[in-house]
PDB file of C-alpha atoms in Angstrom:
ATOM      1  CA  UNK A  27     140.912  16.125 202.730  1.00 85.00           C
ATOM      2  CA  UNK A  28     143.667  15.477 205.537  1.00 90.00           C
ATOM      3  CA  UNK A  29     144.014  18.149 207.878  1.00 94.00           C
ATOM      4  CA  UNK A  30     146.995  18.196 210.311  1.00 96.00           C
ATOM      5  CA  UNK A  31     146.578  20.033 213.547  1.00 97.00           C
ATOM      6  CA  UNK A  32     149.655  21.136 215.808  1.00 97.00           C
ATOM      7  CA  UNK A  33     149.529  22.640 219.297  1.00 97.00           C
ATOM      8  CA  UNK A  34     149.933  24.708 221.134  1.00 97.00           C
ATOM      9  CA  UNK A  35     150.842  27.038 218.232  1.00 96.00           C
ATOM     10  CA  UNK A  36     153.276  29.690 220.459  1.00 96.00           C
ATOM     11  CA  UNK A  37     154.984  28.275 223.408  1.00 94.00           C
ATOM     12  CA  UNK A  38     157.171  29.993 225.740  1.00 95.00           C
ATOM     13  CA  UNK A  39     159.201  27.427 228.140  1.00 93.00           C
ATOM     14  CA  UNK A  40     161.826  27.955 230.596  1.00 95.00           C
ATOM     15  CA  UNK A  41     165.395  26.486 230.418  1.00 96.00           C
ATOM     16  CA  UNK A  42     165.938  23.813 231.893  1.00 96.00           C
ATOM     17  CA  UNK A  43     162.065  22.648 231.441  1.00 96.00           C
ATOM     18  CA  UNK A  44     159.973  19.654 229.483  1.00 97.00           C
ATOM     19  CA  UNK A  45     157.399  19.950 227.236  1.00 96.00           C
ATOM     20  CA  UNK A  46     155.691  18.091 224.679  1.00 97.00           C
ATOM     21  CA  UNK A  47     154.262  19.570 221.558  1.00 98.00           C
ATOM     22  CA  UNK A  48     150.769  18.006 219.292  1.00 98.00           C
ATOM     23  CA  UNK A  49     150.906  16.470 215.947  1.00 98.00           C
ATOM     24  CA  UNK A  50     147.238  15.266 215.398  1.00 97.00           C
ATOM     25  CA  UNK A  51     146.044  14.290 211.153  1.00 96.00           C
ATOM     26  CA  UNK A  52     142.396  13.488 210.172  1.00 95.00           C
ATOM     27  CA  UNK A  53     143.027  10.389 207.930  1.00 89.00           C
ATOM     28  CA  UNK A  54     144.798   6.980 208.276  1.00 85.00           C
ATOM     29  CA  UNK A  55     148.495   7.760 207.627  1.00 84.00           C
ATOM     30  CA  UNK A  56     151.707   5.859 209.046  1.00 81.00           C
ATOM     31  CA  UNK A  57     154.190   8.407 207.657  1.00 89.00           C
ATOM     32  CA  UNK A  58     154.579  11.405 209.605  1.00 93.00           C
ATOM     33  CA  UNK A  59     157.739  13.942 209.683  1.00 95.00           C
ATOM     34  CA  UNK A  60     159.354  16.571 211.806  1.00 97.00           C
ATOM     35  CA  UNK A  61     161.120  19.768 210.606  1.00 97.00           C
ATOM     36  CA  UNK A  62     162.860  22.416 212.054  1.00 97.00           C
ATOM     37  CA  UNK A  63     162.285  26.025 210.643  1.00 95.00           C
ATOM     38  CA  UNK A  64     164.732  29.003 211.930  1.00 94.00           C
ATOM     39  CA  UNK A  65     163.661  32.420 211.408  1.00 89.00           C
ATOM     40  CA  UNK A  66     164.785  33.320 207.770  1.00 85.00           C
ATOM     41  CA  UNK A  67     165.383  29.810 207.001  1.00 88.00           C
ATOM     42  CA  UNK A  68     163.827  26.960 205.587  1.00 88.00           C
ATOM     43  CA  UNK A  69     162.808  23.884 206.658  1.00 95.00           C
ATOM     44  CA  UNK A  70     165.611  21.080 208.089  1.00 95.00           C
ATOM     45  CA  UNK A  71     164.304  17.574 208.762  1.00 95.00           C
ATOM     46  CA  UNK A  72     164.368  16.509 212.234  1.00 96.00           C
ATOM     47  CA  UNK A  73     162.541  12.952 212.300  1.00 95.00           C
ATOM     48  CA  UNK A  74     160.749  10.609 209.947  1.00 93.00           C
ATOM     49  CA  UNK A  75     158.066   7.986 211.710  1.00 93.00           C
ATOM     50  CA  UNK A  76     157.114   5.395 209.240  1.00 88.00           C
ATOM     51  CA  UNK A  77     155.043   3.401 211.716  1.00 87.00           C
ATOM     52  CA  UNK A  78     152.895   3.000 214.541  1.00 88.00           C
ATOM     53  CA  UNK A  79     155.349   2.871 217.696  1.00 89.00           C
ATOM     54  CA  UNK A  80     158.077   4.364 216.096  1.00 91.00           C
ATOM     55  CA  UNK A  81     159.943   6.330 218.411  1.00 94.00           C
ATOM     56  CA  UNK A  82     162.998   8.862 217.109  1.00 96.00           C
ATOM     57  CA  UNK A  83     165.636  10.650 219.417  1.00 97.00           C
ATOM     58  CA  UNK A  84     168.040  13.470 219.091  1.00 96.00           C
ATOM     59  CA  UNK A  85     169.398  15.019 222.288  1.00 96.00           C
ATOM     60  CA  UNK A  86     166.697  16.588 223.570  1.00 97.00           C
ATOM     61  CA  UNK A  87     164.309  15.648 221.283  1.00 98.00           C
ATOM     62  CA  UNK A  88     162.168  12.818 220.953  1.00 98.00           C
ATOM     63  CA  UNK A  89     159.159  12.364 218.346  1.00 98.00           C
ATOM     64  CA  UNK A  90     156.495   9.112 218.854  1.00 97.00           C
ATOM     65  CA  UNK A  91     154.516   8.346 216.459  1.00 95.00           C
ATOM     66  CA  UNK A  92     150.669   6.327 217.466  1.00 95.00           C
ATOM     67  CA  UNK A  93     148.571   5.664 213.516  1.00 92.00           C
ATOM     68  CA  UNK A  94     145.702   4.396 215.532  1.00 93.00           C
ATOM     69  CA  UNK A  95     145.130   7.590 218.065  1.00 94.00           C
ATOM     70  CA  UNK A  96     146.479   9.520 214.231  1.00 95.00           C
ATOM     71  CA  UNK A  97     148.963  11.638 216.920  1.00 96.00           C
ATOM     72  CA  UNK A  98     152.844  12.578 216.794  1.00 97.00           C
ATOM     73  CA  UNK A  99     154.321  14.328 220.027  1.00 98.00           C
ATOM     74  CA  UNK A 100     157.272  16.208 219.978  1.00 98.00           C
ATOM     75  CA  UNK A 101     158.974  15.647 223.802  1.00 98.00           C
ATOM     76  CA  UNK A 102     161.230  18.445 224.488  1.00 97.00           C
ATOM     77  CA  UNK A 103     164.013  17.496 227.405  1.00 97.00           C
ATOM     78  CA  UNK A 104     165.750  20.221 229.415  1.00 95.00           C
ATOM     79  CA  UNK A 105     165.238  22.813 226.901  1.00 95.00           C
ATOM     80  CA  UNK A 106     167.835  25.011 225.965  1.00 96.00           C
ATOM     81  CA  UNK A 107     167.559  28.801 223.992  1.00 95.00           C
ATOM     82  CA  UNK A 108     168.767  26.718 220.860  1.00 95.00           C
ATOM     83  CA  UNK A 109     165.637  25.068 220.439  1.00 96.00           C
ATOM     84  CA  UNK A 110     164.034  27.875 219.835  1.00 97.00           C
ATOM     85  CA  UNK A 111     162.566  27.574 216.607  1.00 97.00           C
ATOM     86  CA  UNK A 112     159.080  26.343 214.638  1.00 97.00           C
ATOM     87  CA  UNK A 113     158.828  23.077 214.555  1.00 98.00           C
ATOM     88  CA  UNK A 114     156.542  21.655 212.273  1.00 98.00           C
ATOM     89  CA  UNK A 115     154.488  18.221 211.731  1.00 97.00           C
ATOM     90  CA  UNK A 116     153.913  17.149 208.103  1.00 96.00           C
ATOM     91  CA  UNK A 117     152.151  13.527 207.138  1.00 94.00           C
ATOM     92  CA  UNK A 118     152.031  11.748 203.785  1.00 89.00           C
ATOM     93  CA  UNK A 119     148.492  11.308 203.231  1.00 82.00           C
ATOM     94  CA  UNK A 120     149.003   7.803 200.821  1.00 79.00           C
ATOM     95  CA  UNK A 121     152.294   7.135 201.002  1.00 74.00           C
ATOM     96  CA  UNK A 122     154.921   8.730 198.500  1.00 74.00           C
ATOM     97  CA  UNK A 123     152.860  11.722 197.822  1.00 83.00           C
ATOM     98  CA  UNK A 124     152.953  15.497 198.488  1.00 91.00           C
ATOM     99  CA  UNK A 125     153.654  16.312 202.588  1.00 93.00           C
ATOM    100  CA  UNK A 126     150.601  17.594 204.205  1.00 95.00           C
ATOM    101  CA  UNK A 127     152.021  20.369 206.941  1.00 97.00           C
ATOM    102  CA  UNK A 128     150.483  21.788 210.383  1.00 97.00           C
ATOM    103  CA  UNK A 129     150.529  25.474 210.939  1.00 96.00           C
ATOM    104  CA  UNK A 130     153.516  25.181 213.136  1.00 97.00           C
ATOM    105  CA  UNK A 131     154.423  25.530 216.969  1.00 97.00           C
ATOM    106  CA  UNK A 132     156.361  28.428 217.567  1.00 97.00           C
ATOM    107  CA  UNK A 133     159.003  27.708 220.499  1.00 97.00           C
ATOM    108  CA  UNK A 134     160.647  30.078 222.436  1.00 97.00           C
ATOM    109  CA  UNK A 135     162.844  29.192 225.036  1.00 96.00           C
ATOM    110  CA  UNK A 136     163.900  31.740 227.539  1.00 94.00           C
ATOM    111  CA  UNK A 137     166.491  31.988 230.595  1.00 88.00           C
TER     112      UNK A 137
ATOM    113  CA  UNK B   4     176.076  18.272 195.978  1.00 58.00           C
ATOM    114  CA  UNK B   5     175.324  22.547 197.585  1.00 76.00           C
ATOM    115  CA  UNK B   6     171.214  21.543 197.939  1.00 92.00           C
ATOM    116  CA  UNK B   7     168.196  22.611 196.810  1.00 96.00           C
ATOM    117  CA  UNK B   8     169.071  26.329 195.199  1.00 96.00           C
ATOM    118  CA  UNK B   9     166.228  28.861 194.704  1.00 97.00           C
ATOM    119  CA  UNK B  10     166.333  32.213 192.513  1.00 97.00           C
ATOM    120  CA  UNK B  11     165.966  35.184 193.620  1.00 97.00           C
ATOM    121  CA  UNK B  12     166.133  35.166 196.716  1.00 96.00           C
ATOM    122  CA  UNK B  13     163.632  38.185 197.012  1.00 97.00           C
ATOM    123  CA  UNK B  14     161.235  39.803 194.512  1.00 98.00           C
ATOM    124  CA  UNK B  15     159.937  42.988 195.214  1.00 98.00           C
ATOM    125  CA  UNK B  16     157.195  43.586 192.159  1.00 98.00           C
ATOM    126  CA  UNK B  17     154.110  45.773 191.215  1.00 97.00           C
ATOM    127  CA  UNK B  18     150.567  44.559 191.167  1.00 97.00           C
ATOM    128  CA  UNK B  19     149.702  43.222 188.101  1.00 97.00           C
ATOM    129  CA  UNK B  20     153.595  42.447 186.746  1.00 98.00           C
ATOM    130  CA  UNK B  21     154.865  38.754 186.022  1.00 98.00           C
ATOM    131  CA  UNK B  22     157.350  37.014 187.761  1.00 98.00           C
ATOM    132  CA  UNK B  23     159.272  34.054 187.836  1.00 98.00           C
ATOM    133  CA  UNK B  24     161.025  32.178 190.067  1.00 98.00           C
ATOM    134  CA  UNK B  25     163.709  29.275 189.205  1.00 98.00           C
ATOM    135  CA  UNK B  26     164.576  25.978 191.421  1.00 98.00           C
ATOM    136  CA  UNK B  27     167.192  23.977 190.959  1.00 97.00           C
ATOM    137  CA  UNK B  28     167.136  20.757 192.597  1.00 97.00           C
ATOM    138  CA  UNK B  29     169.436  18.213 194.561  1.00 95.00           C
ATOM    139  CA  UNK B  30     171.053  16.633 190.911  1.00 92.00           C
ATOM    140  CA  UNK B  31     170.018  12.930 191.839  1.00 90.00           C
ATOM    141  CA  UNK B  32     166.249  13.754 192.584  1.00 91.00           C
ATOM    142  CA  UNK B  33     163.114  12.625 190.450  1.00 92.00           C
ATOM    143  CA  UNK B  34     160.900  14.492 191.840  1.00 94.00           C
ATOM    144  CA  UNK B  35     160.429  18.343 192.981  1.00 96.00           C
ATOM    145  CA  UNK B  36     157.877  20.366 194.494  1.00 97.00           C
ATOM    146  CA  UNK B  37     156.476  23.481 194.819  1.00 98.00           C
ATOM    147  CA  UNK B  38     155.010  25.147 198.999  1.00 97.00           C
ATOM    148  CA  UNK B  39     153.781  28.297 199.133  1.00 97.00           C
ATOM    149  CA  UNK B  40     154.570  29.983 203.184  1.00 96.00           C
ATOM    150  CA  UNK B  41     152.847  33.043 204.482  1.00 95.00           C
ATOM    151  CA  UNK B  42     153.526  34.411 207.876  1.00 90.00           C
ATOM    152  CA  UNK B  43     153.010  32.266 210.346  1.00 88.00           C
ATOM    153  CA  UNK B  44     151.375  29.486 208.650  1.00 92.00           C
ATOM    154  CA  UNK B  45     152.758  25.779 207.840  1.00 94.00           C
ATOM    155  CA  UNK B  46     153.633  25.232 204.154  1.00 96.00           C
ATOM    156  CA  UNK B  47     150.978  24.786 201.705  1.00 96.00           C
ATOM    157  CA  UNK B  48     151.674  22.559 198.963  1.00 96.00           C
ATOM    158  CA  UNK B  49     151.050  23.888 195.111  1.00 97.00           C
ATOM    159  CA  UNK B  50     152.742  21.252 192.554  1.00 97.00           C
ATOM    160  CA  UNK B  51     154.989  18.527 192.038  1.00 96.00           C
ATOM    161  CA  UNK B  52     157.074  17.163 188.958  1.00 96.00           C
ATOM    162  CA  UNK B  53     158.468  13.581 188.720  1.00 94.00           C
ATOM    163  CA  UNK B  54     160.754  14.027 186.416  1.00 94.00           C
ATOM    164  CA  UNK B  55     159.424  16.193 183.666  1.00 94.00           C
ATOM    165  CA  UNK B  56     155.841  15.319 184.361  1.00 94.00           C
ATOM    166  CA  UNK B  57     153.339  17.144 186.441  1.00 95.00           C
ATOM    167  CA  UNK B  58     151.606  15.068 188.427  1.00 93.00           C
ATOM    168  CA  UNK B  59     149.586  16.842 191.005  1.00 93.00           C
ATOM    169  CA  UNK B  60     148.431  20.588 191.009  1.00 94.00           C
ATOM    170  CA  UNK B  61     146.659  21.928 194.202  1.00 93.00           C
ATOM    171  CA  UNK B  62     143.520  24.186 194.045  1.00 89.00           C
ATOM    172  CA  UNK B  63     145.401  27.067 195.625  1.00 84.00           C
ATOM    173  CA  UNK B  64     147.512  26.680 192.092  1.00 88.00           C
ATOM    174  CA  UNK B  65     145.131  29.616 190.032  1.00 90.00           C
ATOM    175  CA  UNK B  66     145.366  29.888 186.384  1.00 94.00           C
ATOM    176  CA  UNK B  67     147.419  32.895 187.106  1.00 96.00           C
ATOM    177  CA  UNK B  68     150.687  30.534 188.234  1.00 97.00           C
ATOM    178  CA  UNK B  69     152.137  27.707 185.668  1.00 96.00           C
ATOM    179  CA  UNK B  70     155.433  25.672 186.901  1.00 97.00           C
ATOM    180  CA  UNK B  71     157.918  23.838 184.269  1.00 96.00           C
ATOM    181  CA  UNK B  72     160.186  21.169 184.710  1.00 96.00           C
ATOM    182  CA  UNK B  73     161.219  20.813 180.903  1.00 91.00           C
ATOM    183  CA  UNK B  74     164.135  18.474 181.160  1.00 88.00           C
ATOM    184  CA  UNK B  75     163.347  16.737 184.353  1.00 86.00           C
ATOM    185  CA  UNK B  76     166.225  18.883 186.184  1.00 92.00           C
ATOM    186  CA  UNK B  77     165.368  22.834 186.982  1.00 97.00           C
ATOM    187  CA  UNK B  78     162.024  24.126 187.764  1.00 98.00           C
ATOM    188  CA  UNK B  79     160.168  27.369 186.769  1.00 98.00           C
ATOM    189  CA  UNK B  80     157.134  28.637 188.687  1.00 98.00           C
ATOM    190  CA  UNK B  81     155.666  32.041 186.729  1.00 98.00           C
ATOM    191  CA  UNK B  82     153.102  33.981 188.398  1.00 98.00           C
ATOM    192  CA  UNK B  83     151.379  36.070 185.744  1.00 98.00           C
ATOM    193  CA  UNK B  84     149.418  39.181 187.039  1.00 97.00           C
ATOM    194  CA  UNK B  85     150.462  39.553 190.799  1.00 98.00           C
ATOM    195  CA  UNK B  86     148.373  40.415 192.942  1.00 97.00           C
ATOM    196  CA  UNK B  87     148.956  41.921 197.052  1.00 96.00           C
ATOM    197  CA  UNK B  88     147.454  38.224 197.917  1.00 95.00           C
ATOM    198  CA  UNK B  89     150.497  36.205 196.328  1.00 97.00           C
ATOM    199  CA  UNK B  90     152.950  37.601 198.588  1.00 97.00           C
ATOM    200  CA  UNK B  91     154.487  34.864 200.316  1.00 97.00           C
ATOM    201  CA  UNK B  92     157.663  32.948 200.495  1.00 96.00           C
ATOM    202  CA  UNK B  93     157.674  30.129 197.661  1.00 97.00           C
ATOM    203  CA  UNK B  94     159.702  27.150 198.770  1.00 97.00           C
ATOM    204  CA  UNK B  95     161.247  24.446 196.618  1.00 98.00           C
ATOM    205  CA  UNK B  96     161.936  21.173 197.620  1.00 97.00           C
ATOM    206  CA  UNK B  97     163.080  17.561 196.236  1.00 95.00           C
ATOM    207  CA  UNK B  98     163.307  14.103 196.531  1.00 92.00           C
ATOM    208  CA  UNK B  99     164.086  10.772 194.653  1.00 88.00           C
ATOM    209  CA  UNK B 100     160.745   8.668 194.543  1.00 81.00           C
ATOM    210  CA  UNK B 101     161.291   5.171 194.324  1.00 67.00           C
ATOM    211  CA  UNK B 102     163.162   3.999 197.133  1.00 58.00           C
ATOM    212  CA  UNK B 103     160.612   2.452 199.217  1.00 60.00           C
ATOM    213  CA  UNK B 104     159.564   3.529 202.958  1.00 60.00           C
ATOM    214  CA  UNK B 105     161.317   7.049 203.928  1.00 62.00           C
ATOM    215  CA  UNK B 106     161.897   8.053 200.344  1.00 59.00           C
ATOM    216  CA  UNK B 107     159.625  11.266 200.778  1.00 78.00           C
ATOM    217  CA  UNK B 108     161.856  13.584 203.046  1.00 88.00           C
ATOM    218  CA  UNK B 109     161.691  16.652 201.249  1.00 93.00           C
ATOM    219  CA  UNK B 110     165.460  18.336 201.301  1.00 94.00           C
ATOM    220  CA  UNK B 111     164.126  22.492 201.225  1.00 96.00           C
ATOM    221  CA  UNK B 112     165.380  25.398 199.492  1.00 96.00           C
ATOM    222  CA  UNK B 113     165.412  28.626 200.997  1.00 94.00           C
ATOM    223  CA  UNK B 114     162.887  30.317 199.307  1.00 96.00           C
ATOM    224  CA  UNK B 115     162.058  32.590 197.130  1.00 97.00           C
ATOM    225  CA  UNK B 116     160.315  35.511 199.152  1.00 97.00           C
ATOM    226  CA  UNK B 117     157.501  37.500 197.096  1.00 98.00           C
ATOM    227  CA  UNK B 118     156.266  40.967 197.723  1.00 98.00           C
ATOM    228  CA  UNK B 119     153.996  42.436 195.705  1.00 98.00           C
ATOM    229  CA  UNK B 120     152.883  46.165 196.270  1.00 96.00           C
TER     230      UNK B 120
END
């Protein structure tokens, strides 16, 4: 059974700072995905990774994905308080099949 | 095209009632699933229809819950006999299957938020 592990699971950063948050998945898997989840809300797609090396950027986020150390970071740049969110890690265990999800990193990003 | 539309938006119900909760997916997608999302936890994945077919049911799926897709467009998920431990926000999402790599970002619904008392 995959299992797909984020951390940390709460993080409080600075403005201003860099951090990187911890995608890691049990099984072989060369599809992994990033969402965005605002209090109240649901999910918004950030980044898909569809194989090893892949690297995605949005301002001041960037998701890498490496299949053979089965691990997605999520670099956060400069962070500002509109980041704050959950961010979470999902992989497709066998391609085309139901998303797999990690618990979650909770961001909050303070003056 | 407004999304991936979920009804109610909140259920407030007594143990032991039924409810039911309707999706209606992005028009042009096959396929549509089913998450369940408790507090503070990642979503947890309980069907999925391609079309009108179900293809995959998760163990967390009980006997108590049955989903419908009857004409391959709208979705029903009935939870029969609630109980305090199926409180929990019940997403819906979609997708069109068939498209080769990327095809499986899931476009979300809001929810459908589930107390039971």
């Amino acid at each position: 059974e995959l299992k797909v592990e984020q951390n940390p699971l709460f993080l409080s950063m600075q403005e201003g700072k860099n951090y990187t948050i911890y995608c890691n998945y049990s099984t072989t898997s060369d599809r992994l995905y990033w969402y965005r989840q605002d209090p109240g809300k649901s999910l918004e797609s950030l980044f898909v990774l569809l194989s090893n090396g892949a690297v995605k950027q949005e301002g001041r986020l960037m998701a890498s994905l490496d299949t053979k150390a089965r691990l997605s970071t999520l670099h956060i740049t400069a962070a500002v308080h509109d980041l704050s969110a959950t961010y979470f890690c999902a992989v497709d265990p066998s391609g085309n099949t139901p998303l797999v999800f990690g618990k979650g990193t909770r961001l909050s990003v303070i003056a | 095209d407004t999304g991936v539309s979920q009804d109610p938006r909140h259920k407030i119900t007594k143990r032991g009632q039924n409810v039911t909760f309707r999706c209606d997916p992005i028009s042009e997608h096959n396929r549509l699933y089913w998450y369940r999302q408790t507090l503070g936890q990642g979503p947890e994945f309980l069907t999925y229809f391609q079309n009108e077919a179900q293809l995959e049911k998760s163990r967390l799926l009980s006997d108590r819950f049955s989903a419908e897709r009857p004409k391959g467009s709208f979705s029903t998920l009935e939870i029969q006999r609630t109980e305090q431990g199926d409180s929990a926000m019940y997403l819906c999402a979609s997708n069109r299957a068939g498209l080769g790599r990327g095809a499986n970002v899931l476009t979300f619904g809001a929810g459908s938020r589930l107390t039971v008392l």
